[in-house]
Coordinates of N, CA and C in Angstrom, one line a residue:
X643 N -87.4 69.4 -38.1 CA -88.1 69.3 -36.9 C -87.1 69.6 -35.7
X644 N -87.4 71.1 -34.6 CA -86.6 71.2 -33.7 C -86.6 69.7 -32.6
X645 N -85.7 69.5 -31.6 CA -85.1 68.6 -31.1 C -86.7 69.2 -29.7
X646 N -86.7 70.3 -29.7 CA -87.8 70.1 -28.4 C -88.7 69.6 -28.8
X647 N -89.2 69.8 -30.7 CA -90.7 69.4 -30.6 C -90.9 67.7 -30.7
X648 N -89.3 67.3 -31.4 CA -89.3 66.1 -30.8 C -89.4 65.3 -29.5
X649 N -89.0 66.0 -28.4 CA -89.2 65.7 -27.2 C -90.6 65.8 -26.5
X650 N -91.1 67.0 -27.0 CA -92.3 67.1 -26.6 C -93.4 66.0 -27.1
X651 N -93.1 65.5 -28.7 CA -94.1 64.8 -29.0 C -93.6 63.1 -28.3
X652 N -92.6 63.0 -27.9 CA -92.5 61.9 -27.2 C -92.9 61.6 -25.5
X653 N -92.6 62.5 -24.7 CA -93.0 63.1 -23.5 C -94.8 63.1 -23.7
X654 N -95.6 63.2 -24.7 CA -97.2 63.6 -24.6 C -97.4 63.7 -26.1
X655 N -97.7 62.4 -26.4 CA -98.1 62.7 -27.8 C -99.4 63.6 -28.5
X656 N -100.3 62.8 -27.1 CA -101.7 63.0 -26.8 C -101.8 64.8 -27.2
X657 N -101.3 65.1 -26.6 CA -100.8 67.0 -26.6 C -100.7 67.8 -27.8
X658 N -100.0 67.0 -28.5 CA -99.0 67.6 -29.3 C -100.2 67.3 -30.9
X659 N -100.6 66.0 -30.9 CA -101.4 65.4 -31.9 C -101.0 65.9 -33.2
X660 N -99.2 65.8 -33.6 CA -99.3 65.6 -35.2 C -97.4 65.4 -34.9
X661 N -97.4 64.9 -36.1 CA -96.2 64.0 -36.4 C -94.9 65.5 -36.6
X662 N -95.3 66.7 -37.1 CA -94.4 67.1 -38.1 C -95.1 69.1 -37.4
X663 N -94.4 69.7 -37.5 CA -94.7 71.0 -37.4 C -96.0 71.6 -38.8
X664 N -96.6 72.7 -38.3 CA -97.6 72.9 -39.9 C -97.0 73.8 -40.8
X665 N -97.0 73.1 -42.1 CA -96.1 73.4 -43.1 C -96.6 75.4 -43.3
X666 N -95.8 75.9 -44.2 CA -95.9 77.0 -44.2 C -97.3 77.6 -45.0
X667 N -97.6 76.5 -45.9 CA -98.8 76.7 -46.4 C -100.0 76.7 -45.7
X668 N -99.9 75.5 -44.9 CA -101.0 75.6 -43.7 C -101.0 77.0 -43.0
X669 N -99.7 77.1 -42.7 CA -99.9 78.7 -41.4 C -99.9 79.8 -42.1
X670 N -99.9 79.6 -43.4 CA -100.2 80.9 -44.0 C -101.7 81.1 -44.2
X671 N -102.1 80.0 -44.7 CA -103.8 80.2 -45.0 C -104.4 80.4 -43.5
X672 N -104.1 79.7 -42.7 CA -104.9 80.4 -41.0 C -104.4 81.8 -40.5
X673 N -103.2 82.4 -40.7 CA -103.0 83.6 -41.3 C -103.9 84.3 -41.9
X674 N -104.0 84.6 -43.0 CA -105.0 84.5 -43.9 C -106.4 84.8 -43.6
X675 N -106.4 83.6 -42.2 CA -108.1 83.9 -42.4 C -108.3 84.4 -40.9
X676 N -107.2 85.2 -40.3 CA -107.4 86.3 -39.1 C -107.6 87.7 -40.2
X677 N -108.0 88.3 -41.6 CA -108.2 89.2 -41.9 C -108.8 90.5 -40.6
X678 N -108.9 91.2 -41.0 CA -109.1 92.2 -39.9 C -109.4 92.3 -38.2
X679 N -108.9 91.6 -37.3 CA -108.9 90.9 -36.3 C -107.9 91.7 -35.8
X680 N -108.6 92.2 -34.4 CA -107.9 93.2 -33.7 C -106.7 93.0 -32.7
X681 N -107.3 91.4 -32.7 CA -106.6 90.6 -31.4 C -106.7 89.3 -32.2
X682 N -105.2 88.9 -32.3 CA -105.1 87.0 -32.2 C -104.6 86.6 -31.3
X683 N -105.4 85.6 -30.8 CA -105.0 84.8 -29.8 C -104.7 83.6 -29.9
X684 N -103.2 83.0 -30.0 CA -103.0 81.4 -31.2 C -102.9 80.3 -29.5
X685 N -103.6 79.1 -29.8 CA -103.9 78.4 -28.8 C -102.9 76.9 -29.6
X686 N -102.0 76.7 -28.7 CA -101.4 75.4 -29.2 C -100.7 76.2 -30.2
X687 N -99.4 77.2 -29.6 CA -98.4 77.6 -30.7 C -97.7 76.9 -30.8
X688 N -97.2 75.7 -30.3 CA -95.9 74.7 -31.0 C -94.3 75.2 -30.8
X689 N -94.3 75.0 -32.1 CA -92.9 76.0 -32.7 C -93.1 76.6 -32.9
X690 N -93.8 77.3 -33.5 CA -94.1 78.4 -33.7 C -94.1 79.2 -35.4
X691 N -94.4 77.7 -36.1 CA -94.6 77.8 -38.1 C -96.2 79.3 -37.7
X692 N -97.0 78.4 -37.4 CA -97.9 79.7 -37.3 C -97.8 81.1 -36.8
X693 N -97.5 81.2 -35.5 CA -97.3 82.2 -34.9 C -96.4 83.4 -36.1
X694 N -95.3 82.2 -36.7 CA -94.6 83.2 -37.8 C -95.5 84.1 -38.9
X695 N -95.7 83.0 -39.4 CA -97.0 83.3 -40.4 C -98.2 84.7 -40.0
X696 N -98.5 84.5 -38.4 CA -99.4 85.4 -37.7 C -98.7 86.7 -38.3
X697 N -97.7 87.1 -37.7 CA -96.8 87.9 -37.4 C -96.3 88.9 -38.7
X698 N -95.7 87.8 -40.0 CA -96.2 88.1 -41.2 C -97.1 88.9 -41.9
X699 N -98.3 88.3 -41.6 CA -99.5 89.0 -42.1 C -100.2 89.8 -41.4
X700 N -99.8 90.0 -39.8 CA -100.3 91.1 -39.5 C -100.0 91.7 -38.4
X701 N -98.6 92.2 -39.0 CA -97.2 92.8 -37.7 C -97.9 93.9 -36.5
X702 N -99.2 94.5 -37.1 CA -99.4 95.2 -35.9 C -100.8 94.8 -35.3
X703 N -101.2 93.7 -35.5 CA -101.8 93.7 -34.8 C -101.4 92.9 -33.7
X704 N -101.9 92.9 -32.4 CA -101.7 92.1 -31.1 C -101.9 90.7 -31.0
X705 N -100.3 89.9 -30.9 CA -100.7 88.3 -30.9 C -100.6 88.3 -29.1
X706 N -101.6 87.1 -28.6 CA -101.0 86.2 -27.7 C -100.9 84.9 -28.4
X707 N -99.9 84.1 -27.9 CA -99.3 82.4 -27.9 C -99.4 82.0 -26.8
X708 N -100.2 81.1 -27.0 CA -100.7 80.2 -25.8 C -100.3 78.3 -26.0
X709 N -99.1 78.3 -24.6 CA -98.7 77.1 -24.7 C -98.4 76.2 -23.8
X710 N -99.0 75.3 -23.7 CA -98.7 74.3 -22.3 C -97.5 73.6 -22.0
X711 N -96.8 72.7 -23.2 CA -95.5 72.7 -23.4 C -94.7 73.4 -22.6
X712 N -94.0 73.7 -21.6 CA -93.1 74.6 -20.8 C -91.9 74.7 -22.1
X713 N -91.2 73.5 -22.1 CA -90.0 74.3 -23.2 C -90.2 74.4 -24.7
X714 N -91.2 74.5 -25.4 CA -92.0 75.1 -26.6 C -92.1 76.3 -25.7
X715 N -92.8 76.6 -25.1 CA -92.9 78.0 -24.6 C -92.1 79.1 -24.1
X716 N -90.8 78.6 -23.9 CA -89.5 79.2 -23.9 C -89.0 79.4 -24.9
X717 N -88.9 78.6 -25.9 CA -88.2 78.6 -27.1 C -89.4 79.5 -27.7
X718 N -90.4 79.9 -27.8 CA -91.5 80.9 -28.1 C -91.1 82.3 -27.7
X719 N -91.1 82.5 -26.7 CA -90.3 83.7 -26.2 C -89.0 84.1 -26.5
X720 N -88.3 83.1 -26.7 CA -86.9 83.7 -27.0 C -87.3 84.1 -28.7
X721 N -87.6 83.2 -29.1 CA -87.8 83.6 -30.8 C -88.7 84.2 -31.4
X722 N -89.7 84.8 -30.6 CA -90.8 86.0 -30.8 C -90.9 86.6 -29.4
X723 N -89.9 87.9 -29.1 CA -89.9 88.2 -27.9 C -90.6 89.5 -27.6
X724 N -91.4 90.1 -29.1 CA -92.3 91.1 -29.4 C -93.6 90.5 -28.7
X725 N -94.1 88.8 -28.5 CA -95.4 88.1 -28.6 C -95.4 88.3 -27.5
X726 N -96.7 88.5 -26.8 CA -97.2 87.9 -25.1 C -97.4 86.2 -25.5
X727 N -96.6 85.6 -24.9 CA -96.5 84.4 -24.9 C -96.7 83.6 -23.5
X728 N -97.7 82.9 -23.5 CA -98.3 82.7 -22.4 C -98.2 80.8 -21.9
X729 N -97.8 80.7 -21.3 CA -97.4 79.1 -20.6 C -98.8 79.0 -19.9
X730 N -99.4 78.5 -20.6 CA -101.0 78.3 -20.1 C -101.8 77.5 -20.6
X731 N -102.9 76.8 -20.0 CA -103.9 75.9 -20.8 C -104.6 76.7 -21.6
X732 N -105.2 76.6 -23.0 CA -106.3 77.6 -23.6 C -107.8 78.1 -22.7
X733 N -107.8 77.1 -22.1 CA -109.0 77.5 -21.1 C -108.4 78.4 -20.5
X734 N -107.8 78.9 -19.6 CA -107.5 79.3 -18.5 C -107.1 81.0 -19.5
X735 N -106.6 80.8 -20.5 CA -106.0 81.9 -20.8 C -107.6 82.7 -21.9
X736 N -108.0 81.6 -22.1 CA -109.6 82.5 -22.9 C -110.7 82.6 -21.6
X737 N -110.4 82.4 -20.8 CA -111.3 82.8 -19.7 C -111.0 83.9 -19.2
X738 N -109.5 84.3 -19.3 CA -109.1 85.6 -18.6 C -109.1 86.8 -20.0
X739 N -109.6 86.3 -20.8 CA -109.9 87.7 -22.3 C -110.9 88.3 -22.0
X740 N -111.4 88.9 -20.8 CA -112.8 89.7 -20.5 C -112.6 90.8 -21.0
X741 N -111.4 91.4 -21.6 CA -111.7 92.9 -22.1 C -111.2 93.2 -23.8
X742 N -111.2 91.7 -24.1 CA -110.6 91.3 -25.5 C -112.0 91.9 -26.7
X743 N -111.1 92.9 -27.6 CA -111.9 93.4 -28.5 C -113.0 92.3 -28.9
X744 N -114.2 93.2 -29.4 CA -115.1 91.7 -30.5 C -114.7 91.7 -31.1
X745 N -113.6 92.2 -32.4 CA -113.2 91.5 -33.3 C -111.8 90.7 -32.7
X746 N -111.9 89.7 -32.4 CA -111.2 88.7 -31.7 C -110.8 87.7 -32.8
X747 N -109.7 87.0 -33.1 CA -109.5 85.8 -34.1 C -108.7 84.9 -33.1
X748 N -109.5 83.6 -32.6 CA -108.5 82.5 -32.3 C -108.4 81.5 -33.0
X749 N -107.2 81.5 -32.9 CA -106.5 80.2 -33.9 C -105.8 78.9 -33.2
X750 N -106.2 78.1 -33.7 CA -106.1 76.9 -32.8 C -105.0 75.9 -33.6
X751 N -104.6 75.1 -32.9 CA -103.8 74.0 -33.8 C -103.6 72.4 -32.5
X752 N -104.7 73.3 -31.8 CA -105.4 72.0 -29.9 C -105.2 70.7 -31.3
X753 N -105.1 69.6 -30.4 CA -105.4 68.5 -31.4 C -106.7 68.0 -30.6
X754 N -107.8 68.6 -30.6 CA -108.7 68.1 -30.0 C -109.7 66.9 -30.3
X755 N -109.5 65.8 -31.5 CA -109.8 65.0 -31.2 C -108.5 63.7 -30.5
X756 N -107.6 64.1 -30.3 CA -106.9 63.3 -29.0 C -106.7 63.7 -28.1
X757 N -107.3 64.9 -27.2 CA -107.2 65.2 -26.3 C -107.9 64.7 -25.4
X758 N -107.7 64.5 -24.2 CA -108.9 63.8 -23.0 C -110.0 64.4 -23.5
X759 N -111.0 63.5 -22.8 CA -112.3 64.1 -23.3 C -113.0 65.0 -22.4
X760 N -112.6 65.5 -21.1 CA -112.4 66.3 -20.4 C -112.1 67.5 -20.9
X761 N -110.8 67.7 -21.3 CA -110.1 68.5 -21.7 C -110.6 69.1 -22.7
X762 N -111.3 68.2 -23.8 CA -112.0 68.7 -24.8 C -113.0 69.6 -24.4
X763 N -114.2 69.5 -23.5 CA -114.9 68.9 -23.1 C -115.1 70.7 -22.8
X764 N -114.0 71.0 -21.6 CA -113.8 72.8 -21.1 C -113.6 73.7 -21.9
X765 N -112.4 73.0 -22.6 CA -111.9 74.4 -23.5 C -112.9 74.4 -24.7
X766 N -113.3 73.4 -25.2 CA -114.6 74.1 -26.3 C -115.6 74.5 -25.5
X767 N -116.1 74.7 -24.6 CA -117.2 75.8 -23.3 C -116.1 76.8 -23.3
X768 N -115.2 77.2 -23.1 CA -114.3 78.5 -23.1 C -114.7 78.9 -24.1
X769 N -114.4 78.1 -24.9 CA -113.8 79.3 -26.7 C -115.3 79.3 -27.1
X770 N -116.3 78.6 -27.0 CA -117.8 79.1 -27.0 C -118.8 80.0 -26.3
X771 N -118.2 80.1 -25.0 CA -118.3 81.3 -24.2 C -118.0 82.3 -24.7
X772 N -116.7 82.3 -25.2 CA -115.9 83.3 -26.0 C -116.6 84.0 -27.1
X773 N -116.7 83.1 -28.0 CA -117.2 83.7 -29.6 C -118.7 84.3 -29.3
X774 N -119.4 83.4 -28.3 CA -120.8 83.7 -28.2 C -120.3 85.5 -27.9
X775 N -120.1 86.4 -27.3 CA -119.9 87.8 -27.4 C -120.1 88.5 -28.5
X776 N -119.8 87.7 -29.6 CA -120.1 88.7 -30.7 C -120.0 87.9 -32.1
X777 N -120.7 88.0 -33.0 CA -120.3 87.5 -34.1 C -119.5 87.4 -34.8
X778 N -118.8 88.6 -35.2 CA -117.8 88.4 -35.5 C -116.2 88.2 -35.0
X779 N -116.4 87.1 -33.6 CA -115.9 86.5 -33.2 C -115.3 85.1 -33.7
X780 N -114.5 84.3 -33.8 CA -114.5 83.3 -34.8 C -112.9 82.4 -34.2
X781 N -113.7 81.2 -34.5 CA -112.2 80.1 -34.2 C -111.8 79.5 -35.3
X782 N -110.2 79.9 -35.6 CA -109.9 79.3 -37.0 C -109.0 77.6 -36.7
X783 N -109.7 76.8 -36.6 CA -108.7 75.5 -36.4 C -108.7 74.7 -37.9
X784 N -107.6 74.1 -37.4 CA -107.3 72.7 -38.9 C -107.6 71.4 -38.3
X785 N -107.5 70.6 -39.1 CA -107.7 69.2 -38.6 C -107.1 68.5 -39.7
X786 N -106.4 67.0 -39.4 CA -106.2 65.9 -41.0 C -107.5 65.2 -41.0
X787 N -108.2 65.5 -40.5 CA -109.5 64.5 -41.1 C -110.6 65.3 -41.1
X788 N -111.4 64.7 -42.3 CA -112.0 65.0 -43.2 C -113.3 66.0 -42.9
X789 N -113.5 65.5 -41.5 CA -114.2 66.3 -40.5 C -114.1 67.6 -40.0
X790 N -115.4 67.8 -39.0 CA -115.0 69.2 -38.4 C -114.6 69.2 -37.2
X791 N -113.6 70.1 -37.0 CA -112.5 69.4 -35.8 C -113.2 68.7 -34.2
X792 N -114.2 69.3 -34.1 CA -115.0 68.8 -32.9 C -116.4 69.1 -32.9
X793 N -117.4 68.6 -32.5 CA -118.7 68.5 -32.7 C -119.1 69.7 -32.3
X794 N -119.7 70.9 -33.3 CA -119.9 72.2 -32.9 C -121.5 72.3 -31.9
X795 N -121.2 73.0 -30.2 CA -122.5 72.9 -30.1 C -123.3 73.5 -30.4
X796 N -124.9 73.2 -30.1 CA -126.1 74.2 -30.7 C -125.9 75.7 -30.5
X797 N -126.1 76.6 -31.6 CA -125.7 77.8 -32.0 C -124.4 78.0 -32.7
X798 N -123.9 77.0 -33.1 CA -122.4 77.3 -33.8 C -122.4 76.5 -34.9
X799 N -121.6 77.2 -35.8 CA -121.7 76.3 -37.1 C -120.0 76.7 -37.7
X800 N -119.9 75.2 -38.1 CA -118.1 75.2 -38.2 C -118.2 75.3 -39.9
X801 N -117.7 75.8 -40.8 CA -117.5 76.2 -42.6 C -115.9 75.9 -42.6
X802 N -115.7 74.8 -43.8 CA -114.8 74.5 -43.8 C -114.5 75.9 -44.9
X803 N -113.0 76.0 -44.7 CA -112.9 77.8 -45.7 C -111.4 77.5 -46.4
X804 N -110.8 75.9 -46.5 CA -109.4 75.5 -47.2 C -109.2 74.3 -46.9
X805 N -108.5 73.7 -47.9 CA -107.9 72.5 -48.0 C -106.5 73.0 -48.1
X806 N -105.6 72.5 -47.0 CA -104.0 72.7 -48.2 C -103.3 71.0 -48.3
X807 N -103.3 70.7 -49.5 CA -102.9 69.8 -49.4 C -101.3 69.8 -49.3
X808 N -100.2 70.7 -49.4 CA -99.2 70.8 -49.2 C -98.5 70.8 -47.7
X809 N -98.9 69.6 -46.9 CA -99.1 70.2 -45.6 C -98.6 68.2 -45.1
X810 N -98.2 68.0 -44.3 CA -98.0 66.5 -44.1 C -98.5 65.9 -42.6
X811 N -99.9 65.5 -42.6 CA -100.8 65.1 -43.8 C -101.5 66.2 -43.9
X812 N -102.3 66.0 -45.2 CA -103.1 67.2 -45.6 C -104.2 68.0 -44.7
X813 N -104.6 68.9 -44.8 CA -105.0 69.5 -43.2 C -105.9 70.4 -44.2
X814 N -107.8 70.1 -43.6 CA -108.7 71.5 -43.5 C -108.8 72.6 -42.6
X815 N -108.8 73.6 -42.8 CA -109.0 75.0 -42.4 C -110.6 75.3 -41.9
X816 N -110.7 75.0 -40.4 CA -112.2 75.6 -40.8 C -112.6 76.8 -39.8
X817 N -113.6 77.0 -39.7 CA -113.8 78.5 -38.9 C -115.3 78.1 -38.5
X818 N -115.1 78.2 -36.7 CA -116.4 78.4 -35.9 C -116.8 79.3 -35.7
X819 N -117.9 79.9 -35.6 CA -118.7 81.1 -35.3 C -120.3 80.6 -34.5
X820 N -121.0 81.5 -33.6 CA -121.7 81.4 -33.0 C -122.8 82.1 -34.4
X821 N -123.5 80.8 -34.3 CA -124.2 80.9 -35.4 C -125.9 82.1 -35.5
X822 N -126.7 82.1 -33.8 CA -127.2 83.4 -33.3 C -127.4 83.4 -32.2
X823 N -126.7 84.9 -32.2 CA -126.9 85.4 -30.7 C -127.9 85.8 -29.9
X824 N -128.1 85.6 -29.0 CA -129.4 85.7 -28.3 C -129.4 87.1 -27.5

């Protein structure tokens, strides 16, 4: 565990919402499941285990890293200095994707069931705003509980698509999509 993400998770736990960085197994299967995705946009890069993983599996296509953490998001740029890495709320930065391909993949690792409920509250109206564009639009988040990461609204349906249990604690993979477009 680097010494910032320790800081950070003590500074705002609330933020941060997990003990331990996601194991390589986890960021490989959300990896994984940006398959042909023209644009990733990773919300809540951390350290950056996923972002790597992103990068991995799919060196040309276009990441942004999106991070509110100021020094996680330094330490992001210095160590992926190929990424648009962005010091920003997810809201703020999926509101300004107006010209973001429809095949769009965001990947999340928000811990949105401890986030204010405010906070919750916007950025799922963002990233639902978002996907509603097109179908094959899609948000890939994980969660440790058993659930789906946050209560999908009407027109969206969350499919859980992995379990890894190699991951501390064990963490599902699921993927939101706007279920029909109007």
């Amino acid at each position: 565990m680097s010494a910032q993400f320790f800081i950070s998770l003590i500074r705002n736990p609330a933020t941060m919402g997990c003990l331990a960085p996601s194991s390589r197994y986890l960021a490989d299967a959300m990896a994984r499941a940006t398959d042909r995705a023209e644009l990733v946009v990773e919300l809540g890069a951390g350290t950056g285990s996923v972002t790597k993983a992103l990068i991995g599996s799919h060196p040309d296509v276009p990441l942004i890293a999106v991070e509110l953490e100021s020094g996680l998001a330094r330490k992001l740029k210095h160590k992926f200095p190929h990424v648009d890495v962005r010091h920003d709320t997810a809201k703020q930065v999926i509101d300004g994707l107006t010209d973001a391909p429809l095949n769009t993949a965001l990947v999340s690792s928000l811990p949105f069931r401890s986030l204010p409920p405010h906070i919750t509250a916007e950025t799922v109206a963002s990233i639902c705003a978002f996907l509603r564009v097109s179908p094959i639009r899609k948000l890939i988040q994980f969660t440790y509980q058993p659930r789906e990461p946050f209560t999908a609204p009407s027109g969206f349906e969350w499919t859980r698509t992995n379990f890894i249990w190699r991951n501390a604690p064990p963490a599902g993979v699921w993927e939101l999509r706007a279920a029909n477009l109007n």
